[in-house]
Each structure stands twice: as C-alpha cells, then as structure tokens.
C-alpha cells in the first residue's frame, strides 16, 4: 500500500480556485480535440502480413508485460477472430486459460467465438470443460442449455440440466429447468423435478409453488396432497403461517369452506400466538365472507384469547386480565380449558403479605369455586378448591371472612351442617373477626338454633365488648324470643362497658326498648342516668318529646314536658352552652305553639336571646395578631351582666327608628 504523505501546512492557499473556473477549464480542454489517426487501407497481401505481424508483436509485448491481465488475451483472441484466424484465436484462448483457468470471462468469450464460427462441437467441448472446472458458475450452465435448446437439441439440453441438478444449484436453476420442461408440455417431468426441488430446497415458498403448479394445470387432488405433505413435512414445531394461509385459500378457491375452517383452527391451536396475526386476519375475512354469525364470533373470541394470553404472559400478576380471560373462556363452555386457566391464574400468588395485594387475587379462588359448583357441578372439586384457598391464605397476618362464609354456605347447600359448623368454628378459632361472628350467628338464626346463637353472641361480646351493634343485636334477639328480662340485662351490661364505639346509638336503643315495653318510669330513670353522663341538647329534647308522647287525660304530659325543658334550660345555662340552649328554647317554643296558650308562649318568648354581632381579635399560632373577625353572640335576658348592654341596644334601635321616620314627615310637608 503506498505511503500517504502528511500535509504539514493546512492553511488555505492564497489564491483560491472556484468551481466556475474548474468547469471553464474543463470545457476549454474539450474543445482541444486531437484529430483521429488516418485510416489505413491495405491492398497488398505483403502489406497485410506486415500489418498482422506488427499487431501480433504488439499484443505479444502486452502479454509479456502483464501475463495475468486477461483483457490482453481476450483482445488478442478477438483480433485474431476478426482476421478470420480461428485457429490462432483458439490458440490464444488456450494460452490464456493456461494462465488463469478460473476466469469466467475467458471461457464465455471462447465459447461465444466458437458459436459465432458455427463450430458447435468445439463450443460443446468448451462448455463441457468449463462446467467441469467451474461447476458453480451458473452462467456456463445457462449458456450451455440455451445453446442446446436454440439448436433444437432438446435431449441434449435436458442432459445438461440433469448434470447441473446433480450439483444441487440455487432455486433459480431449478425454476429454469421446470420452465424448460413446461415449454415442451412435459408436465410429468416437471412434477418429478418439483419433487426433487422441494426436498433439496425445503422452504415454504417452494412447496407453495409446487402446489400452485398442480392447481394451475388442473390437478386439484395433487395440489391438496402437496399441501398436506408440506404440513406433515414441517410438523408442528416448524410450521409457517404462510403455508397455512396458502392452503386455506386453496381450499377456499375450491369452495371447500369447511376444510378451510379446519385448517385455520388447526393452525391457531398449533402455532405460537405471536405468529398467528396474519392467520387471524385471514380467518376473520374468510368467516365474514362464508361463515355464519357464530363462526365470526368464534374468530373474534380466538383473537381476544390471544390478546389476553399476551397480557398475562407479560404480567402474570395482572389479575384483572386473568378475570377477563377466564370470563371469555367460560362463555365457550370448555370445562377443561377453563380449569386449566384457573389453575394457571391461582398459581400467581402475590409476593407480599399485605392484604391489599391479595384482595383481587382471592376472587380468582372464589370464582373458581363458584364455577366448579354452578357450572361444572363437581362438588368434591369445589370442596377441594375452598380447602386449597384457605390453606394458602396467611391467617397469622390476615384472613378473608368472605371465603370462610362461602365455604360454610356451600356445605349448607350440601346438607352438611356438621361440616359447616366445623368450618366456622375453625375460622373463629384461627382468626376471629366481626364478620365471621355475624355470619355464623346469622346462619344459626336461619337454622333456628337459638341456644347456639346465645353462645355465639357471648363469645362475640367477649371478643369485642366495645361493639355496640353486637349488644343491640343480642338484646334484639332476646326481645324477639320474648325474654325481656334477659334483653334488659344485656342492655344494662352494655351501657356499663367502659369503652363503646357508638354509645349514643346504644342508649337510644335501650330507651326505645323500654318505651316499647311501656316502662315509662324506667325510661325516665334511663334519661336521668344518661343526663348524668352528658348534657347534650339532643338528649334534653328527646327526653321532652318522650314526656310529650305519653298519653294523659289531664294534660300531665305537657306539664312534665315543660319541667324537662325548664330543667334543661337551667342546666345548659350553667355550662354556658348558648347555641345548644337556643336550640332547646326553639324546640320548647314549637311545643308551646302546638300544646300551650298565649301566656305560656309569652313566657318562653321572654327567655329567647337577642342575636348580636361582635368583633374579636384573631391570633396566629405563634401569638401574633392576624386582624379582627366578626361573629354572632347570643345574649339571654336572665344574664345579669348583660342587662346594661341590652338597655343600650334598645335605646340605639329606638333612635334609629326615629331617624328613619323624621325625613319622611319633612318630605310630606314640602309636598
């Protein structure tokens, strides 16, 4: 490789040459054409020999200078051919082949020269030598077979093709041989060539070409056999969607729509899902053209099934995708496939021990059990599913009461009460929950096992004594059973608990219970006990309404109601709850409108406060001032400290009224 000189000075030249100058100089040099040499006319044999000697000497000198440059040999031989010196031209070609016998161009020029000279046997000899030395040079075979065919020597051309096929050339060579036989209507020979071709080049496209060849020439059964052989040849592991589509379209063309449908379904079952896109499209088009509504839906379902498979393969913990996939399969009513999919889905256990990650997953088990019971009607398998689900839940961390209760109800439907109680007893022993207790109690209530309900309620209240709903339900049960003393005792135990989640609801239930029993004295005592604990205005109003609701002939209920209101007013005054006191007075005032007279109404009206707007400073958390805010305050008449303020307010209001009336009178006088 020549050594490249390094450029030391990379600065631009002082005189720059433009592209325009370069183009101009090139154009000027084109105009400076050198005149061609004069033509030489030879009219004497001696002069011709001298010319030939000089030319040969020039060619020989060029060859001597560079023997390996095959262009010199070819030019030399072609010049000898132009001088009609065929023997000399042969000699030159032979000498050139001695130098480089693998040069394709020399062989081609040599054979073409012999063909131009109509030396056919010589040409055949050269082609034979060429294909023997260079059997992989397809040009020799093409030229040789073409020459034989042009000469009408069909058997010779076939023989050359056969020699060529022994070397198992590329696909185009086989197609050339097949087309050669088809030109002479040799269909059987072409078929035999195809048989060898698809075994040497076992590609899908070649099998399809073979089948289309048979179809084109009207051999339908042969074409079908070729497609079937191709499917068997490639097998399930190496199947290609192009072969399936071609086979199905062939059957479609023969109006064998059922066959085409079977082919498509076979491919969808055998091929991997990622290779079925084109088959789905072709199958859908086929069904839209020739299928029924059910068949079209089947194709769409198959496509959706493929999409769900891809989703769950990409993320096995995507439980929503599993739900949709299973719902789709359940619509087809293929029990084994649905079971297999359920098993695959439930195998994807959440990796963490947090309940929120299990909520969606557990519904896979529930749906599986319900499917086995309702659709498959396999009760033993349903039982096994529930047991496996309960075994897999980490009960030390959390549990799912829903699963326990569903399992218990399933056993009830199977008339296995002993099994039901064993399941719920195990659940309460392993992981007690309010929902489990309530479900167990409700079940025993439906079975009318009241003694068992009592035992369960006792266990339930030992587990959660602060649950007011449980106390009320227990007391309600005893009330229904007619044991009011037990109900009252339960309520008493309940209200004496140190900690309750909804005490106000419990007290209300107890009071309502006593009212239903028409135990009015006990109800009053209950209200008094409740007022010892809380002075809430709603309790006073409820107490007053209770007194009013008691029917009496001499109006004693109204007197008692007024006493309650009056007592409540004093109590709320002592604790300085102005807004609650106002609510109580408004309720009292409403009662007097319905039940009282003008005197009693006026008495209550005197107790009503006045609404006053006031201002106060606002302070932030750090103690700095944040401005002023307005608020409403209530001033009651019995507040001694507020009496001067009330007088002042009354005088101010009177003065304002006077100011508003005076201008009006002056305007009337002017008018």
XYZ file of C-alpha atoms in Angstrom:
671
model
C 0.000 0.000 0.000
C 1.513 3.383 -0.995
C 2.593 5.632 1.807
C 0.392 8.701 2.205
C 2.301 11.922 2.628
C 1.308 14.045 5.605
C 0.175 17.590 4.909
C 2.094 19.898 7.222
C 0.591 23.230 6.164
C -3.179 23.083 6.339
C -3.728 26.813 5.818
C -5.851 27.833 2.815
C -3.947 28.774 -0.356
C -3.584 32.490 -1.079
C -5.221 32.075 -4.495
C -8.500 30.172 -4.346
C -9.856 28.312 -7.383
C -13.627 28.422 -7.762
C -15.838 25.720 -9.128
C -16.692 28.005 -12.032
C -13.018 28.164 -13.060
C -12.713 24.392 -12.930
C -15.754 23.947 -15.166
C -14.499 26.579 -17.618
C -11.088 24.909 -17.932
C -12.697 21.517 -18.458
C -14.862 22.942 -21.251
C -11.851 24.551 -22.936
C -9.947 21.285 -22.884
C -12.865 19.510 -24.524
C -12.523 21.875 -27.457
C -8.862 20.918 -27.867
C -9.686 17.624 -29.610
C -6.828 15.657 -31.047
C -7.607 14.602 -34.613
C -8.069 10.844 -35.046
C -5.310 8.920 -36.792
C -5.795 8.460 -40.510
C -7.497 5.306 -41.692
C -5.119 2.787 -43.188
C -6.184 0.904 -46.279
C -4.380 -2.324 -47.033
C -4.478 -3.514 -50.611
C -1.424 -5.757 -50.830
C -1.016 -9.270 -49.212
C 2.511 -8.461 -48.128
C 1.323 -5.252 -46.552
C -1.384 -7.230 -44.763
C 1.135 -9.719 -43.428
C 3.324 -6.887 -42.255
C 0.339 -5.260 -40.504
C -0.598 -8.574 -38.884
C 2.980 -9.137 -37.762
C 3.134 -5.717 -36.162
C -0.200 -6.163 -34.381
C 0.731 -9.634 -33.149
C 4.062 -8.307 -31.902
C 2.200 -5.516 -30.032
C -0.222 -7.997 -28.463
C 2.596 -10.350 -27.525
C 4.531 -7.470 -25.981
C 1.488 -6.506 -23.903
C 1.070 -10.091 -22.759
C 4.741 -10.319 -21.903
C 4.444 -7.161 -19.827
C 1.450 -8.494 -17.831
C 0.524 -12.113 -18.389
C -2.157 -12.089 -15.655
C -4.194 -9.269 -17.245
C -6.783 -11.373 -19.059
C -8.078 -8.369 -21.024
C -4.946 -8.505 -23.187
C -5.564 -12.171 -24.015
C -9.229 -11.531 -24.882
C -8.372 -8.559 -27.131
C -5.665 -10.595 -28.830
C -8.042 -13.511 -29.492
C -10.832 -11.254 -30.708
C -8.401 -9.540 -33.112
C -7.356 -12.925 -34.489
C -11.051 -13.778 -34.909
C -11.561 -10.546 -36.801
C -8.718 -11.632 -39.127
C -10.581 -14.924 -39.661
C -7.731 -16.720 -37.966
C -9.927 -19.000 -35.848
C -7.135 -21.479 -35.192
C -4.836 -18.725 -33.966
C -7.705 -17.297 -31.824
C -8.208 -20.746 -30.262
C -4.502 -20.917 -29.552
C -4.606 -17.513 -27.826
C -7.635 -18.520 -25.696
C -5.961 -21.801 -24.765
C -2.774 -19.990 -23.761
C -4.900 -17.567 -21.718
C -6.673 -20.450 -19.971
C -3.308 -21.960 -19.127
C -2.528 -18.712 -17.294
C -5.910 -18.450 -15.436
C -8.317 -21.310 -15.989
C -10.798 -19.938 -13.403
C -11.533 -16.721 -15.288
C -15.201 -16.927 -16.298
C -14.972 -14.173 -18.910
C -12.304 -16.023 -20.934
C -14.425 -19.184 -21.055
C -17.506 -17.224 -22.108
C -15.662 -15.306 -24.869
C -14.011 -18.527 -26.069
C -17.325 -20.392 -26.342
C -19.106 -17.450 -27.941
C -16.372 -17.247 -30.573
C -16.896 -20.917 -31.429
C -20.651 -20.420 -31.645
C -20.196 -17.405 -33.930
C -17.965 -19.555 -36.112
C -20.666 -22.279 -36.040
C -18.182 -24.719 -34.570
C -20.829 -26.375 -32.381
C -18.819 -29.407 -31.321
C -15.946 -27.139 -30.371
C -18.401 -24.985 -28.413
C -19.825 -28.060 -26.656
C -16.325 -29.160 -25.815
C -15.535 -25.759 -24.297
C -18.796 -25.698 -22.289
C -18.113 -29.216 -21.009
C -14.624 -28.241 -19.920
C -15.935 -25.057 -18.325
C -18.725 -26.735 -16.279
C -16.308 -29.457 -15.220
C -13.745 -26.993 -13.943
C -16.216 -24.396 -12.562
C -19.484 -26.226 -11.800
C -20.729 -23.434 -9.520
C -20.574 -20.794 -12.247
C -24.231 -20.681 -13.268
C -23.510 -18.610 -16.379
C -21.894 -21.603 -18.087
C -24.914 -23.825 -17.438
C -27.398 -21.191 -18.591
C -25.453 -20.517 -21.795
C -24.907 -24.218 -22.483
C -28.588 -25.175 -22.027
C -29.703 -22.139 -24.017
C -27.385 -23.115 -26.912
C -28.688 -26.680 -26.977
C -32.299 -25.511 -26.861
C -31.762 -22.975 -29.634
C -30.244 -25.750 -31.746
C -33.355 -27.856 -31.100
C -31.319 -30.465 -29.312
C -33.870 -30.923 -26.501
C -32.481 -34.198 -25.223
C -29.006 -32.668 -25.019
C -30.343 -29.645 -23.126
C -32.190 -31.955 -20.704
C -28.995 -33.939 -20.207
C -27.111 -30.737 -19.379
C -29.865 -29.720 -16.922
C -29.658 -33.123 -15.250
C -25.886 -32.791 -14.876
C -26.483 -29.331 -13.418
C -29.111 -30.543 -10.932
C -26.657 -33.110 -9.566
C -24.740 -30.182 -8.111
C -27.904 -29.010 -6.270
C -27.739 -25.405 -7.504
C -29.759 -22.430 -6.310
C -33.523 -22.132 -6.708
C -33.468 -20.170 -9.964
C -31.688 -23.039 -11.727
C -34.461 -25.428 -10.753
C -37.083 -22.986 -11.960
C -35.253 -22.711 -15.267
C -35.297 -26.498 -15.653
C -39.010 -26.652 -14.758
C -39.857 -23.862 -17.192
C -37.822 -25.653 -19.870
C -39.924 -28.798 -19.436
C -43.152 -26.780 -19.355
C -42.255 -25.149 -22.678
C -42.406 -28.617 -24.199
C -45.543 -29.663 -22.244
C -43.658 -32.262 -20.217
C -45.818 -31.990 -17.064
C -44.758 -35.322 -15.585
C -41.091 -34.437 -15.948
C -41.778 -31.010 -14.379
C -43.575 -32.719 -11.475
C -40.599 -35.016 -10.892
C -38.271 -32.008 -10.906
C -40.518 -30.289 -8.330
C -40.372 -33.423 -6.152
C -36.591 -33.243 -6.079
C -36.602 -29.458 -5.785
C -38.736 -29.270 -2.593
C -36.502 -31.830 -0.889
C -33.258 -30.063 -1.799
C -34.662 -26.593 -1.038
C -37.277 -27.365 1.664
C -38.691 -23.899 2.065
C -42.346 -22.969 2.447
C -42.430 -20.838 -0.687
C -41.169 -23.751 -2.815
C -43.858 -26.104 -1.504
C -46.459 -23.419 -2.256
C -45.083 -23.030 -5.809
C -45.290 -26.793 -6.296
C -48.912 -26.845 -5.114
C -49.838 -23.878 -7.297
C -48.202 -25.615 -10.272
C -50.514 -28.587 -9.724
C -53.510 -26.301 -9.223
C -52.706 -24.252 -12.331
C -52.731 -27.378 -14.503
C -55.997 -28.659 -13.029
C -54.630 -31.354 -10.728
C -56.649 -30.310 -7.647
C -56.206 -33.526 -5.692
C -52.469 -33.494 -6.378
C -52.280 -29.884 -5.189
C -54.133 -30.805 -1.973
C -51.758 -33.729 -1.422
C -48.783 -31.393 -1.862
C -50.168 -29.023 0.781
C -50.856 -31.927 3.138
C -47.350 -33.309 2.601
C -45.920 -29.859 3.286
C -47.829 -29.620 6.585
C -46.562 -33.068 7.588
C -43.036 -32.239 6.421
C -42.716 -29.105 8.553
C -44.608 -30.545 11.522
C -45.971 -28.583 14.483
C -42.566 -27.254 15.569
C -41.584 -25.637 12.249
C -44.991 -24.673 10.918
C -45.220 -21.401 8.979
C -48.300 -19.194 8.777
C -47.736 -18.522 5.043
C -48.171 -22.240 4.265
C -51.383 -22.395 6.324
C -52.847 -19.298 4.688
C -51.968 -20.591 1.187
C -53.513 -23.999 1.966
C -56.678 -22.424 3.371
C -57.047 -20.059 0.432
C -56.605 -23.002 -1.956
C -59.482 -24.795 -0.220
C -61.483 -21.594 -0.252
C -60.909 -21.340 -4.005
C -62.267 -24.874 -4.391
C -65.338 -23.855 -2.325
C -64.291 -26.261 0.424
C -65.085 -23.782 3.193
C -65.332 -26.370 5.940
C -61.873 -27.667 5.055
C -60.501 -24.113 5.109
C -62.082 -23.538 8.536
C -60.498 -26.714 9.913
C -57.088 -25.641 8.572
C -57.345 -22.225 10.229
C -58.390 -23.732 13.555
C -55.586 -26.290 13.406
C -53.051 -23.506 12.838
C -54.422 -21.406 15.709
C -54.101 -24.376 18.049
C -50.605 -25.412 16.901
C -48.745 -22.214 16.098
C -47.321 -19.917 18.783
C -49.626 -16.983 19.450
C -47.131 -14.373 18.258
C -47.074 -15.989 14.778
C -50.836 -16.003 14.284
C -51.533 -12.375 13.429
C -51.941 -12.917 9.688
C -53.850 -16.171 10.239
C -56.341 -14.334 12.475
C -56.854 -11.700 9.792
C -57.296 -14.283 7.012
C -59.615 -16.393 9.179
C -61.734 -13.356 10.027
C -62.026 -12.365 6.363
C -62.955 -15.957 5.436
C -65.667 -16.152 8.071
C -67.074 -12.760 7.115
C -67.356 -13.977 3.519
C -68.562 -17.536 4.003
C -69.234 -18.171 7.720
C -72.230 -17.862 9.997
C -72.638 -15.338 12.797
C -71.457 -17.912 15.353
C -68.353 -18.653 13.306
C -67.471 -14.958 13.056
C -67.868 -14.597 16.818
C -65.650 -17.648 17.296
C -62.889 -15.990 15.288
C -63.181 -12.785 17.304
C -63.078 -14.797 20.529
C -59.943 -16.564 19.342
C -58.315 -13.231 18.645
C -59.253 -11.870 22.078
C -57.981 -15.067 23.649
C -54.624 -14.465 22.003
C -54.548 -10.873 23.303
C -55.298 -12.000 26.862
C -52.593 -14.664 26.623
C -50.101 -11.980 25.698
C -51.237 -9.771 28.599
C -50.958 -12.466 31.261
C -47.643 -13.624 29.825
C -46.267 -10.082 30.067
C -47.549 -9.619 33.644
C -48.767 -12.780 35.438
C -49.863 -10.686 38.458
C -52.355 -8.701 36.367
C -55.417 -10.323 37.952
C -57.885 -8.168 36.001
C -56.536 -9.654 32.762
C -56.997 -13.140 34.226
C -60.611 -12.310 35.157
C -61.380 -11.112 31.616
C -59.616 -14.101 30.058
C -61.482 -16.628 32.223
C -64.813 -14.908 31.590
C -64.164 -15.237 27.870
C -63.343 -18.945 28.207
C -66.373 -19.630 30.392
C -68.588 -18.334 27.585
C -67.239 -21.146 25.362
C -68.164 -23.771 27.999
C -64.913 -25.730 27.553
C -64.571 -27.054 31.104
C -61.061 -28.478 30.866
C -59.677 -25.309 29.313
C -61.371 -23.127 31.937
C -59.993 -25.293 34.748
C -56.511 -25.180 33.291
C -56.671 -21.379 33.049
C -57.930 -21.086 36.643
C -55.041 -23.262 37.818
C -52.563 -21.078 35.936
C -54.117 -17.928 37.391
C -54.159 -19.039 41.045
C -50.544 -20.170 40.751
C -49.531 -16.476 40.657
C -49.565 -15.852 44.425
C -48.934 -12.213 45.472
C -45.322 -11.829 46.614
C -46.095 -9.664 49.669
C -48.024 -10.435 52.865
C -50.143 -7.270 52.710
C -53.886 -7.793 52.464
C -54.406 -5.058 49.865
C -52.301 -7.045 47.401
C -54.429 -10.155 47.986
C -57.869 -8.611 47.541
C -58.054 -9.118 43.768
C -56.216 -12.438 43.872
C -58.623 -14.066 46.332
C -61.529 -13.504 43.940
C -59.831 -15.880 41.478
C -60.298 -18.638 44.068
C -63.868 -17.589 44.803
C -64.783 -17.545 41.096
C -63.053 -20.902 40.625
C -65.082 -22.493 43.420
C -68.344 -20.998 42.163
C -67.580 -22.206 38.637
C -66.965 -25.763 39.866
C -70.183 -25.718 41.876
C -72.572 -23.978 39.492
C -71.194 -24.698 36.009
C -69.170 -27.911 36.307
C -71.378 -29.232 39.153
C -68.413 -31.054 40.667
C -68.990 -30.746 44.418
C -65.890 -32.644 45.540
C -63.688 -30.459 43.395
C -65.444 -27.357 44.771
C -64.667 -28.519 48.303
C -61.018 -29.096 47.338
C -60.791 -25.599 45.848
C -62.086 -23.983 49.051
C -59.690 -26.035 51.187
C -56.710 -25.179 48.983
C -57.663 -21.493 49.120
C -57.857 -21.499 52.920
C -54.524 -23.321 53.133
C -52.778 -20.705 51.024
C -54.031 -17.633 52.953
C -51.517 -16.497 55.641
C -54.032 -16.433 58.536
C -51.418 -15.177 61.014
C -51.232 -11.902 59.088
C -54.808 -11.578 57.822
C -57.759 -13.608 56.629
C -60.752 -13.313 54.331
C -64.046 -13.871 56.170
C -65.805 -13.998 52.805
C -64.042 -17.238 51.851
C -64.868 -18.916 55.173
C -68.537 -17.932 54.898
C -68.815 -19.011 51.249
C -67.300 -22.387 52.147
C -69.763 -22.731 55.055
C -72.763 -21.836 52.897
C -71.589 -24.340 50.288
C -71.607 -27.084 52.931
C -75.096 -25.984 53.996
C -76.257 -26.417 50.410
C -74.756 -29.917 50.532
C -76.779 -30.504 53.774
C -73.574 -30.983 55.741
C -74.339 -28.933 58.869
C -71.650 -30.611 60.928
C -69.047 -29.658 58.317
C -70.411 -26.110 58.225
C -70.066 -25.670 61.993
C -66.590 -27.199 61.898
C -65.506 -24.705 59.226
C -66.869 -21.653 61.037
C -65.538 -22.881 64.388
C -62.087 -23.266 62.846
C -62.364 -19.774 61.360
C -63.265 -18.188 64.716
C -60.513 -20.147 66.456
C -57.810 -19.255 63.928
C -58.659 -15.682 63.072
C -61.731 -14.205 64.851
C -63.394 -11.304 63.042
C -66.658 -9.437 63.486
C -67.834 -10.522 60.055
C -67.213 -14.192 60.880
C -69.188 -13.993 64.109
C -72.061 -12.172 62.421
C -72.116 -14.668 59.556
C -72.084 -17.658 61.930
C -74.851 -16.160 64.096
C -76.976 -15.340 61.059
C -76.598 -18.920 59.836
C -77.682 -20.346 63.199
C -80.613 -17.926 63.273
C -81.784 -19.214 59.899
C -81.497 -22.744 61.289
C -83.499 -21.606 64.383
C -80.714 -22.775 66.717
C -81.279 -20.019 69.320
C -79.207 -21.597 72.078
C -76.240 -21.749 69.736
C -76.897 -18.085 68.839
C -76.733 -17.138 72.533
C -73.431 -18.957 72.979
C -72.025 -17.311 69.869
C -73.165 -13.852 70.996
C -71.447 -14.401 74.339
C -68.216 -15.396 72.565
C -68.628 -12.477 70.209
C -69.019 -9.980 73.064
C -66.028 -11.441 74.875
C -64.046 -10.889 71.654
C -65.287 -7.313 71.107
C -67.107 -5.822 74.128
C -66.908 -2.310 72.663
C -69.088 -3.234 69.662
C -72.475 -1.607 70.305
C -74.109 -3.270 67.299
C -73.413 -6.713 68.759
C -75.009 -5.769 72.099
C -78.087 -4.376 70.353
C -78.451 -7.413 68.070
C -78.151 -9.750 71.063
C -80.782 -7.802 73.008
C -82.988 -7.670 69.915
C -82.757 -11.465 69.628
C -83.850 -11.886 73.243
C -86.711 -9.429 72.665
C -87.891 -11.433 69.659
C -87.719 -14.603 71.741
C -89.872 -12.873 74.383
C -87.254 -12.879 77.157
C -87.377 -9.167 78.023
C -85.559 -9.609 81.324
C -82.532 -11.071 79.511
C -82.747 -8.269 76.960
C -82.836 -5.641 79.717
C -79.896 -7.302 81.486
C -77.921 -7.294 78.214
C -78.621 -3.575 77.742
C -77.529 -2.891 81.317
C -74.275 -4.771 80.774
C -73.745 -2.895 77.552
C -74.161 0.652 78.898
C -71.852 -0.164 81.798
C -68.981 -1.077 79.485
C -66.008 1.283 79.945
C -65.402 1.640 76.214
C -68.013 1.699 73.432
C -67.734 2.629 69.772
C -71.252 4.166 69.441
C -72.665 4.790 72.951
C -75.354 7.238 71.794
C -76.860 4.578 69.476
C -76.812 2.004 72.279
C -78.547 4.350 74.759
C -81.170 5.205 72.163
C -81.803 1.514 71.501
C -82.153 0.841 75.252
C -84.562 3.786 75.680
C -86.619 2.683 72.648
C -86.735 -0.819 74.110
C -88.134 0.487 77.420
C -90.661 2.671 75.589
C -91.839 -0.333 73.573
C -92.268 -2.223 76.836
C -94.232 0.821 78.159
C -91.897 1.016 81.139
C -92.128 4.811 81.400
C -90.596 5.108 84.867
C -87.615 3.037 83.808
C -87.343 5.198 80.697
C -87.262 8.359 82.832
C -84.581 6.834 85.033
C -82.600 5.938 81.900
C -82.821 9.531 80.662
C -81.676 10.766 84.094
C -78.733 8.350 84.047
C -77.827 9.464 80.563
C -78.029 13.142 81.564
C -75.615 12.444 84.373
C -73.117 11.376 81.739
C -73.824 14.022 79.102
C -75.729 17.330 78.990
C -76.197 17.270 75.232
C -79.151 19.296 73.987
C -80.469 16.397 71.870
C -80.833 14.278 74.968
C -82.963 17.012 76.634
C -85.091 17.433 73.503
C -85.528 13.671 73.220
C -86.482 13.489 76.917
C -89.043 16.271 76.425
C -90.504 14.609 73.331
C -90.782 11.354 75.289
C -92.752 13.092 78.046
C -94.992 14.752 75.483
C -95.659 11.441 73.716
C -97.126 9.834 76.856
C -100.902 9.957 76.592
C -102.689 11.517 79.621
C -106.177 12.856 80.181
C -105.490 15.855 82.404
C -102.544 17.286 80.393
C -99.932 15.966 82.784
C -97.661 15.110 79.839
C -97.431 18.809 78.830
C -96.589 19.826 82.424
C -93.852 17.200 82.590
C -92.544 18.320 79.222
C -92.347 21.947 80.429
C -90.468 20.789 83.510
C -87.939 18.945 81.340
C -87.480 21.989 79.100
C -87.094 24.267 82.094
C -84.614 21.930 83.736
C -82.678 21.613 80.510
C -82.569 25.397 80.101
C -81.098 25.828 83.581
C -78.599 23.035 83.055
C -77.358 24.433 79.752
C -77.185 27.903 81.294
C -74.868 26.566 83.985
C -72.474 25.032 81.447
C -72.703 28.178 79.251
C -73.688 26.403 76.008
C -75.505 29.271 74.283
C -76.198 27.723 70.888
C -77.457 24.454 72.398
C -79.598 26.472 74.825
C -81.081 28.363 71.877
C -81.904 25.041 70.142
C -83.638 23.837 73.285
C -85.669 27.057 73.576
C -86.697 26.874 69.913
C -87.896 23.307 70.428
C -89.778 24.440 73.569
C -91.310 27.362 71.677
C -92.514 24.998 68.930
C -94.084 22.706 71.530
C -95.903 25.656 73.126
C -97.311 26.698 69.768
C -98.924 23.265 69.438
C -99.834 22.484 73.037
C -99.711 25.762 75.068
C -101.637 29.026 75.357
C -100.637 32.672 74.868
C -99.347 33.006 78.410
C -97.037 30.020 78.152
C -95.861 31.166 74.718
C -95.082 34.634 76.066
C -93.179 33.107 78.933
C -90.942 31.157 76.539
C -90.594 34.206 74.295
C -89.163 36.167 77.213
C -86.445 33.533 77.581
C -85.316 33.877 73.937
C -81.955 35.629 73.464
C -81.003 38.512 71.220
C -78.583 37.943 68.364
C -75.667 40.424 68.492
C -72.809 40.894 66.050
C -69.419 41.284 67.752
C -65.779 41.590 66.836
C -62.769 39.831 68.269
C -59.070 39.682 67.638
C -57.542 36.794 65.720
C -54.206 35.437 66.845
C -51.972 33.047 64.946
C -50.285 30.013 66.491
C -47.156 31.969 67.346
C -49.226 34.578 69.237
C -49.029 37.449 66.724
C -52.125 39.436 65.734
C -53.856 38.478 62.488
C -56.600 41.094 62.421
C -60.236 41.106 63.531
C -63.184 38.854 62.747
C -66.910 39.271 63.192
C -69.072 36.668 64.940
C -72.587 36.370 66.318
C -73.254 36.075 70.033
C -76.491 35.380 71.913
C -77.479 37.487 74.955
C -80.153 35.933 77.164
C -82.453 38.098 79.300
C -81.545 36.342 82.552
C -77.866 37.218 82.175
C -77.416 40.000 84.754
C -74.106 41.214 83.383
C -75.694 41.795 80.005
C -78.605 43.965 81.268
C -76.929 47.369 80.647
C -75.929 46.262 77.198
C -79.486 45.239 76.447
C -80.827 48.654 77.540
C -78.235 50.431 75.432
C -79.108 48.308 72.418
C -82.804 49.007 72.878
C -82.205 52.794 73.026
C -79.973 52.622 69.933
C -82.627 50.743 67.991
C -85.300 53.291 69.040
C -83.091 56.225 67.981
C -82.514 54.634 64.572
C -86.253 54.225 64.018
C -86.810 57.905 64.883
C -84.107 58.983 62.417
C -85.739 56.970 59.648
C -89.243 58.413 60.249
C -88.278 62.138 60.602
C -87.066 62.729 56.987
C -90.219 61.103 55.680
C -92.502 63.572 57.563
C -90.465 66.586 56.293
C -90.833 65.441 52.700
C -94.608 65.184 53.111
C -94.839 68.820 54.413
C -92.795 70.142 51.470
C -95.040 68.295 49.028
